[in-house]
């Protein structure tokens, strides 16, 4: 198993939120390697800084100072209790605080899955701290006309269990089920991509419908993708999440409507820095077509498609992603 350099827990300074409030900083567990222009790698759900284990040494060897935190709510980082502590104001504030703590002026931010939404928000909310942005699978999306949960409930006729985004809104329910089946989450869902209709998901809701809730009946999920992780890697994820639970990460989802209401500039404001969008051909959750509208919002944009790749890009196609990242970073920031 490829290991990361040991993490150090960094105490962040007080966080100044966009609404004028100031909150005490938390502690983030951060893995760091290399010297040069700073690059911050932001993971998604349910992942850890560990998911960037292939990228840290490659980017450091290419001449960059690479930082990969366990983000708020994950791993060895702090896990505040209030749901509202996981909105995008706090999540981007953590990244600003990390730069402040390490006396870094600006960095390139790379985000996968939920980490992608955070790094795009960084460029809007804190543009003075952002040198560039890379979305891995996650595009910068136009602002929807209504709150995300309202739109999704209308589409699904109020059946919250069919879609994990809606089901996650229920207090404690998903937390308990995932916590009781931690190993299965990584065995059954963190698998290699496979060709399918990119507009649909496989039968993952346990009821034969076109739902997208693989977590609800995790024991019954049949994912035709080949295993992605080694036994040691599965054991690593399992141990960490058995210790921490999943609530911190799920709370990110519970702020989706709050983010829509409190940050109306997201999905409207243009991104003022160089950007790279890396899409994955077989990602059914974040298909390449979702990035089609990005040129309207991102004037300086390059887009690259990784073929034959599913959702877990940095773990499934590490050599190809590393090549893409290093090429772009060297051209734009060296």
Short mmCIF file of C-alpha atoms in Angstrom, two decimals:
data_model
loop_
_atom_site.label_atom_id
_atom_site.label_comp_id
_atom_site.label_asym_id
_atom_site.label_seq_id
_atom_site.Cartn_x
_atom_site.Cartn_y
_atom_site.Cartn_z
CA UNK A 1 0.00 0.00 0.00
CA UNK A 2 1.38 3.40 -0.99
CA UNK A 3 1.71 5.47 2.19
CA UNK A 4 1.42 9.22 2.64
CA UNK A 5 3.95 11.28 4.56
CA UNK A 6 2.83 11.55 8.21
CA UNK A 7 0.13 14.13 8.83
CA UNK A 8 0.52 17.01 11.23
CA UNK A 9 -2.46 18.60 12.92
CA UNK A 10 -2.43 22.29 12.13
CA UNK A 11 -4.40 24.74 14.25
CA UNK A 12 -6.12 27.19 11.94
CA UNK A 13 -6.53 30.84 12.89
CA UNK A 14 -9.97 32.28 13.52
CA UNK A 15 -12.17 32.05 10.45
CA UNK A 16 -13.73 35.23 9.06
CA UNK A 17 -16.98 34.27 7.32
CA UNK A 18 -18.41 36.26 4.39
CA UNK A 19 -21.36 37.42 6.52
CA UNK A 20 -18.95 39.23 8.85
CA UNK A 21 -18.92 36.70 11.68
CA UNK A 22 -15.65 35.36 13.06
CA UNK A 23 -15.37 31.83 14.41
CA UNK A 24 -12.56 29.99 16.15
CA UNK A 25 -10.42 27.95 13.83
CA UNK A 26 -10.37 24.16 13.90
CA UNK A 27 -7.46 21.73 13.54
CA UNK A 28 -6.83 20.00 10.23
CA UNK A 29 -4.66 16.93 9.73
CA UNK A 30 -2.49 17.80 6.72
CA UNK A 31 -0.05 15.72 4.67
CA UNK A 32 2.64 17.82 2.99
CA UNK A 33 5.39 17.03 0.52
CA UNK A 34 7.73 19.00 -1.76
CA UNK A 35 8.75 22.58 -2.40
CA UNK A 36 7.64 25.18 -4.92
CA UNK A 37 4.28 26.70 -5.87
CA UNK A 38 1.58 25.46 -3.50
CA UNK A 39 -1.04 22.94 -4.62
CA UNK A 40 -3.86 21.92 -2.25
CA UNK A 41 -5.64 18.61 -2.89
CA UNK A 42 -9.25 18.42 -1.62
CA UNK A 43 -10.98 15.05 -1.33
CA UNK A 44 -14.64 14.11 -1.56
CA UNK A 45 -17.09 11.67 0.08
CA UNK A 46 -16.45 9.19 1.56
CA UNK A 47 -12.72 9.70 1.19
CA UNK A 48 -9.69 11.11 2.97
CA UNK A 49 -6.41 12.80 2.10
CA UNK A 50 -5.36 9.15 1.59
CA UNK A 51 -7.24 9.17 -1.72
CA UNK A 52 -4.49 11.49 -3.08
CA UNK A 53 -1.69 9.05 -2.14
CA UNK A 54 -0.66 8.66 -5.80
CA UNK A 55 -0.64 12.40 -6.52
CA UNK A 56 1.39 13.78 -3.58
CA UNK A 57 4.76 12.23 -4.48
CA UNK A 58 4.30 12.78 -8.22
CA UNK A 59 3.45 16.47 -7.89
CA UNK A 60 6.19 17.03 -5.31
CA UNK A 61 8.76 15.42 -7.61
CA UNK A 62 7.55 17.71 -10.40
CA UNK A 63 8.48 20.76 -8.30
CA UNK A 64 5.41 21.68 -6.27
CA UNK A 65 4.61 22.04 -2.58
CA UNK A 66 1.65 19.70 -2.16
CA UNK A 67 -0.83 19.80 0.73
CA UNK A 68 -3.56 17.22 1.24
CA UNK A 69 -5.79 17.75 4.29
CA UNK A 70 -8.34 15.44 5.82
CA UNK A 71 -11.07 18.00 5.43
CA UNK A 72 -13.42 19.18 8.17
CA UNK A 73 -15.36 16.22 9.54
CA UNK A 74 -12.97 13.57 8.25
CA UNK A 75 -10.12 11.44 9.55
CA UNK A 76 -7.81 13.08 12.07
CA UNK A 77 -9.24 16.57 11.51
CA UNK A 78 -11.76 18.17 13.85
CA UNK A 79 -15.43 17.24 13.55
CA UNK A 80 -17.66 20.08 14.82
CA UNK A 81 -21.08 19.02 16.07
CA UNK A 82 -23.43 21.51 14.38
CA UNK A 83 -24.72 20.75 10.90
CA UNK A 84 -24.31 24.42 9.93
CA UNK A 85 -20.57 24.15 10.61
CA UNK A 86 -20.20 22.28 7.32
CA UNK A 87 -21.47 24.86 4.84
CA UNK A 88 -19.27 26.22 2.06
CA UNK A 89 -18.44 29.33 4.04
CA UNK A 90 -16.78 27.16 6.68
CA UNK A 91 -15.21 24.69 4.24
CA UNK A 92 -13.58 27.42 2.16
CA UNK A 93 -12.68 29.28 5.35
CA UNK A 94 -10.70 26.23 6.44
CA UNK A 95 -8.62 26.37 3.28
CA UNK A 96 -7.94 30.08 3.75
CA UNK A 97 -6.97 29.34 7.33
CA UNK A 98 -4.62 26.59 6.17
CA UNK A 99 -2.84 29.03 3.84
CA UNK A 100 -2.63 31.59 6.65
CA UNK A 101 -1.23 29.06 9.11
CA UNK A 102 1.49 28.04 6.66
CA UNK A 103 2.12 31.62 5.46
CA UNK A 104 1.15 30.80 1.87
CA UNK A 105 -0.30 33.66 -0.13
CA UNK A 106 -1.99 31.81 -3.00
CA UNK A 107 -2.33 28.21 -4.09
CA UNK A 108 -3.73 26.09 -6.87
CA UNK A 109 -6.69 24.13 -5.54
CA UNK A 110 -7.52 20.68 -6.90
CA UNK A 111 -10.82 19.09 -5.88
CA UNK A 112 -12.53 15.77 -6.53
CA UNK A 113 -16.20 14.99 -5.87
CA UNK A 114 -17.34 17.25 -2.96
CA UNK A 115 -13.85 18.69 -2.82
CA UNK A 116 -14.50 19.98 -6.34
CA UNK A 117 -17.47 22.05 -5.20
CA UNK A 118 -15.29 23.51 -2.45
CA UNK A 119 -12.44 24.55 -4.76
CA UNK A 120 -14.79 26.21 -7.25
CA UNK A 121 -16.35 28.10 -4.34
CA UNK A 122 -12.86 29.13 -3.20
CA UNK A 123 -12.30 30.94 -6.50
CA UNK A 124 -15.53 32.91 -6.04
CA UNK A 125 -15.42 33.62 -2.31
CA UNK A 126 -11.65 34.06 -1.86
CA UNK A 127 -10.22 34.90 -5.30
CA UNK A 128 -7.19 36.67 -3.81
CA UNK A 129 -5.98 33.33 -2.36
CA UNK A 130 -6.50 31.24 -5.50
CA UNK A 131 -3.90 30.98 -8.27
CA UNK A 132 -5.80 28.33 -10.22
CA UNK A 133 -8.48 25.63 -9.92
CA UNK A 134 -8.68 22.03 -11.09
CA UNK A 135 -11.96 20.13 -10.99
CA UNK A 136 -11.53 16.36 -11.05
CA UNK A 137 -14.90 14.99 -12.21
CA UNK A 138 -16.72 17.90 -10.49
CA UNK A 139 -17.59 20.86 -12.77
CA UNK A 140 -18.44 24.44 -11.88
CA UNK A 141 -22.20 24.49 -12.40
CA UNK A 142 -24.65 27.28 -13.20
CA UNK A 143 -26.83 28.30 -10.27
CA UNK A 144 -30.10 26.33 -10.34
CA UNK A 145 -33.41 28.25 -10.36
CA UNK A 146 -34.52 26.75 -7.03
CA UNK A 147 -32.88 25.07 -4.07
CA UNK A 148 -31.32 21.69 -4.90
CA UNK A 149 -33.51 19.64 -2.57
CA UNK A 150 -36.67 21.28 -3.88
CA UNK A 151 -35.71 20.43 -7.45
CA UNK A 152 -34.80 16.85 -6.61
CA UNK A 153 -37.94 16.19 -4.56
CA UNK A 154 -40.09 17.50 -7.40
CA UNK A 155 -38.36 15.22 -9.89
CA UNK A 156 -38.73 12.14 -7.67
CA UNK A 157 -42.24 12.85 -6.45
CA UNK A 158 -41.18 13.16 -2.82
CA UNK A 159 -39.62 9.69 -2.56
CA UNK A 160 -36.49 10.70 -0.64
CA UNK A 161 -35.18 7.15 -0.31
CA UNK A 162 -34.58 6.78 -4.04
CA UNK A 163 -31.78 9.37 -4.08
CA UNK A 164 -28.99 9.45 -1.53
CA UNK A 165 -28.76 13.27 -1.66
CA UNK A 166 -32.32 13.45 -0.31
CA UNK A 167 -32.04 10.50 2.05
CA UNK A 168 -28.92 12.02 3.62
CA UNK A 169 -31.04 14.97 4.80
CA UNK A 170 -32.73 12.79 7.44
CA UNK A 171 -30.99 13.31 10.80
CA UNK A 172 -29.02 10.28 11.93
CA UNK A 173 -30.48 7.70 9.57
CA UNK A 174 -27.73 7.42 6.97
CA UNK A 175 -25.12 8.00 9.67
CA UNK A 176 -26.22 4.90 11.55
CA UNK A 177 -26.64 2.63 8.54
CA UNK A 178 -23.25 3.48 7.03
CA UNK A 179 -21.59 3.24 10.42
CA UNK A 180 -22.94 -0.28 10.85
CA UNK A 181 -21.67 -1.34 7.40
CA UNK A 182 -18.42 0.57 7.08
CA UNK A 183 -16.35 -2.03 5.27
CA UNK A 184 -19.14 -2.76 2.78
CA UNK A 185 -19.25 0.91 1.76
CA UNK A 186 -15.71 0.65 0.43
CA UNK A 187 -15.91 -2.94 -0.82
CA UNK A 188 -19.08 -2.45 -2.84
CA UNK A 189 -18.96 1.18 -3.95
CA UNK A 190 -15.30 2.13 -4.38
CA UNK A 191 -14.87 0.11 -7.58
CA UNK A 192 -13.58 0.68 -11.08
CA UNK A 193 -15.77 2.29 -13.70
CA UNK A 194 -17.51 0.38 -16.48
CA UNK A 195 -19.32 1.43 -19.67
CA UNK A 196 -23.02 2.27 -19.26
CA UNK A 197 -25.58 4.88 -20.11
CA UNK A 198 -24.02 8.02 -18.56
CA UNK A 199 -27.46 9.52 -17.84
CA UNK A 200 -28.48 6.73 -15.46
CA UNK A 201 -27.17 4.73 -12.55
CA UNK A 202 -27.31 0.95 -12.12
CA UNK A 203 -29.96 -0.54 -9.88
CA UNK A 204 -28.57 0.65 -6.62
CA UNK A 205 -31.70 1.59 -4.67
CA UNK A 206 -32.52 -2.00 -3.75
CA UNK A 207 -35.94 -1.83 -5.43
CA UNK A 208 -35.13 -2.27 -9.10
CA UNK A 209 -35.92 1.31 -10.03
CA UNK A 210 -33.76 3.99 -11.59
CA UNK A 211 -32.84 5.35 -8.22
CA UNK A 212 -29.42 6.42 -7.06
CA UNK A 213 -29.08 5.41 -3.45
CA UNK A 214 -26.47 2.66 -3.19
CA UNK A 215 -26.08 3.36 0.54
CA UNK A 216 -29.64 2.55 1.59
CA UNK A 217 -29.39 -1.23 1.02
CA UNK A 218 -25.64 -1.58 0.87
CA UNK A 219 -25.75 -5.34 1.48
CA UNK A 220 -27.86 -5.86 -1.65
CA UNK A 221 -25.94 -3.59 -4.02
CA UNK A 222 -24.56 -5.29 -7.10
CA UNK A 223 -21.85 -3.18 -8.71
CA UNK A 224 -20.43 -4.77 -11.88
CA UNK A 225 -17.26 -2.69 -11.66
CA UNK A 226 -14.07 -4.53 -10.79
CA UNK A 227 -12.55 -4.02 -7.31
CA UNK A 228 -10.45 -0.88 -7.09
CA UNK A 229 -8.76 -1.12 -3.70
CA UNK A 230 -6.33 -3.63 -2.28
CA UNK A 231 -7.13 -5.43 0.97
CA UNK A 232 -4.77 -3.07 2.82
CA UNK A 233 -6.44 0.01 1.31
CA UNK A 234 -9.93 -1.22 2.22
CA UNK A 235 -8.71 -1.95 5.75
CA UNK A 236 -7.26 1.58 6.01
CA UNK A 237 -10.49 3.31 4.98
CA UNK A 238 -12.52 0.97 7.18
CA UNK A 239 -10.47 1.59 10.30
CA UNK A 240 -10.57 5.38 9.92
CA UNK A 241 -14.32 5.55 9.29
CA UNK A 242 -15.08 3.05 12.05
CA UNK A 243 -13.30 5.46 14.38
CA UNK A 244 -14.88 8.68 13.08
CA UNK A 245 -18.22 7.64 11.62
CA UNK A 246 -19.70 9.25 8.52
CA UNK A 247 -21.63 12.15 10.06
CA UNK A 248 -19.03 14.81 9.29
CA UNK A 249 -19.06 14.03 5.58
CA UNK A 250 -22.84 13.60 5.42
CA UNK A 251 -23.24 17.04 7.00
CA UNK A 252 -21.70 18.56 3.86
CA UNK A 253 -24.78 17.30 1.99
CA UNK A 254 -27.10 18.67 4.65
CA UNK A 255 -25.93 22.17 3.77
CA UNK A 256 -26.70 22.06 0.06
CA UNK A 257 -29.87 24.13 0.39
CA UNK A 258 -28.19 26.45 2.90
CA UNK A 259 -25.37 27.05 0.43
CA UNK A 260 -27.90 27.89 -2.30
CA UNK A 261 -29.67 30.42 -0.07
CA UNK A 262 -26.64 32.09 1.50
CA UNK A 263 -24.25 32.16 -1.49
CA UNK A 264 -26.24 33.33 -4.51
CA UNK A 265 -23.03 34.29 -6.33
CA UNK A 266 -22.01 30.66 -6.80
CA UNK A 267 -22.82 29.51 -10.31
CA UNK A 268 -23.24 33.11 -11.43
CA UNK A 269 -19.85 34.71 -10.84
CA UNK A 270 -17.16 33.93 -13.38
CA UNK A 271 -13.94 32.27 -12.27
CA UNK A 272 -11.09 34.78 -12.74
CA UNK A 273 -8.10 32.37 -12.71
CA UNK A 274 -6.71 29.63 -14.97
CA UNK A 275 -8.76 26.45 -14.64
CA UNK A 276 -8.54 22.81 -15.68
CA UNK A 277 -11.50 20.45 -15.85
CA UNK A 278 -10.71 16.73 -15.86
CA UNK A 279 -13.71 14.56 -16.74
CA UNK A 280 -14.04 10.77 -16.52
CA UNK A 281 -15.79 8.89 -19.31
CA UNK A 282 -17.57 6.34 -17.12
CA UNK A 283 -18.48 8.46 -14.10
CA UNK A 284 -22.24 8.01 -13.77
CA UNK A 285 -22.51 10.35 -10.77
CA UNK A 286 -20.64 13.26 -12.42
CA UNK A 287 -20.71 12.47 -16.16
CA UNK A 288 -18.59 14.53 -18.56
CA UNK A 289 -21.69 16.20 -20.01
CA UNK A 290 -22.20 18.09 -16.77
CA UNK A 291 -19.18 20.25 -17.67
CA UNK A 292 -20.67 21.40 -20.99
CA UNK A 293 -21.76 24.80 -19.66
CA UNK A 294 -18.48 25.69 -18.00
CA UNK A 295 -17.04 27.90 -20.78
CA UNK A 296 -19.74 30.47 -20.02
CA UNK A 297 -18.48 30.79 -16.45
CA UNK A 298 -14.77 29.99 -16.79
CA UNK A 299 -13.03 32.14 -19.44
CA UNK A 300 -9.59 30.51 -19.03
CA UNK A 301 -10.51 26.83 -19.18
CA UNK A 302 -8.88 23.66 -20.45
CA UNK A 303 -10.87 20.40 -20.45
CA UNK A 304 -9.42 16.90 -20.63
CA UNK A 305 -11.33 13.60 -20.78
CA UNK A 306 -9.91 10.45 -19.20
CA UNK A 307 -11.37 7.50 -21.07
CA UNK A 308 -12.32 4.23 -19.43
CA UNK A 309 -12.45 5.80 -15.98
CA UNK A 310 -15.17 5.84 -13.35
CA UNK A 311 -15.82 8.12 -10.39
CA UNK A 312 -12.70 7.50 -8.27
CA UNK A 313 -10.35 9.03 -10.81
CA UNK A 314 -7.27 9.79 -8.73
CA UNK A 315 -7.25 6.20 -7.44
CA UNK A 316 -8.41 4.45 -10.62
CA UNK A 317 -6.24 6.23 -13.22
CA UNK A 318 -3.46 7.81 -11.13
CA UNK A 319 -0.74 7.80 -13.78
CA UNK A 320 -2.97 9.46 -16.36
CA UNK A 321 -4.31 12.04 -13.93
CA UNK A 322 -0.78 12.80 -12.69
CA UNK A 323 0.42 13.36 -16.24
CA UNK A 324 -2.47 15.75 -16.94
CA UNK A 325 -2.01 17.69 -13.71
CA UNK A 326 1.77 18.03 -14.03
CA UNK A 327 1.56 19.14 -17.65
CA UNK A 328 -0.98 21.86 -16.85
CA UNK A 329 0.68 22.99 -13.63
CA UNK A 330 4.09 23.32 -15.28
CA UNK A 331 2.69 25.26 -18.22
CA UNK A 332 0.66 27.67 -16.11
CA UNK A 333 2.56 28.08 -12.82
CA UNK A 334 6.27 27.45 -13.37
#
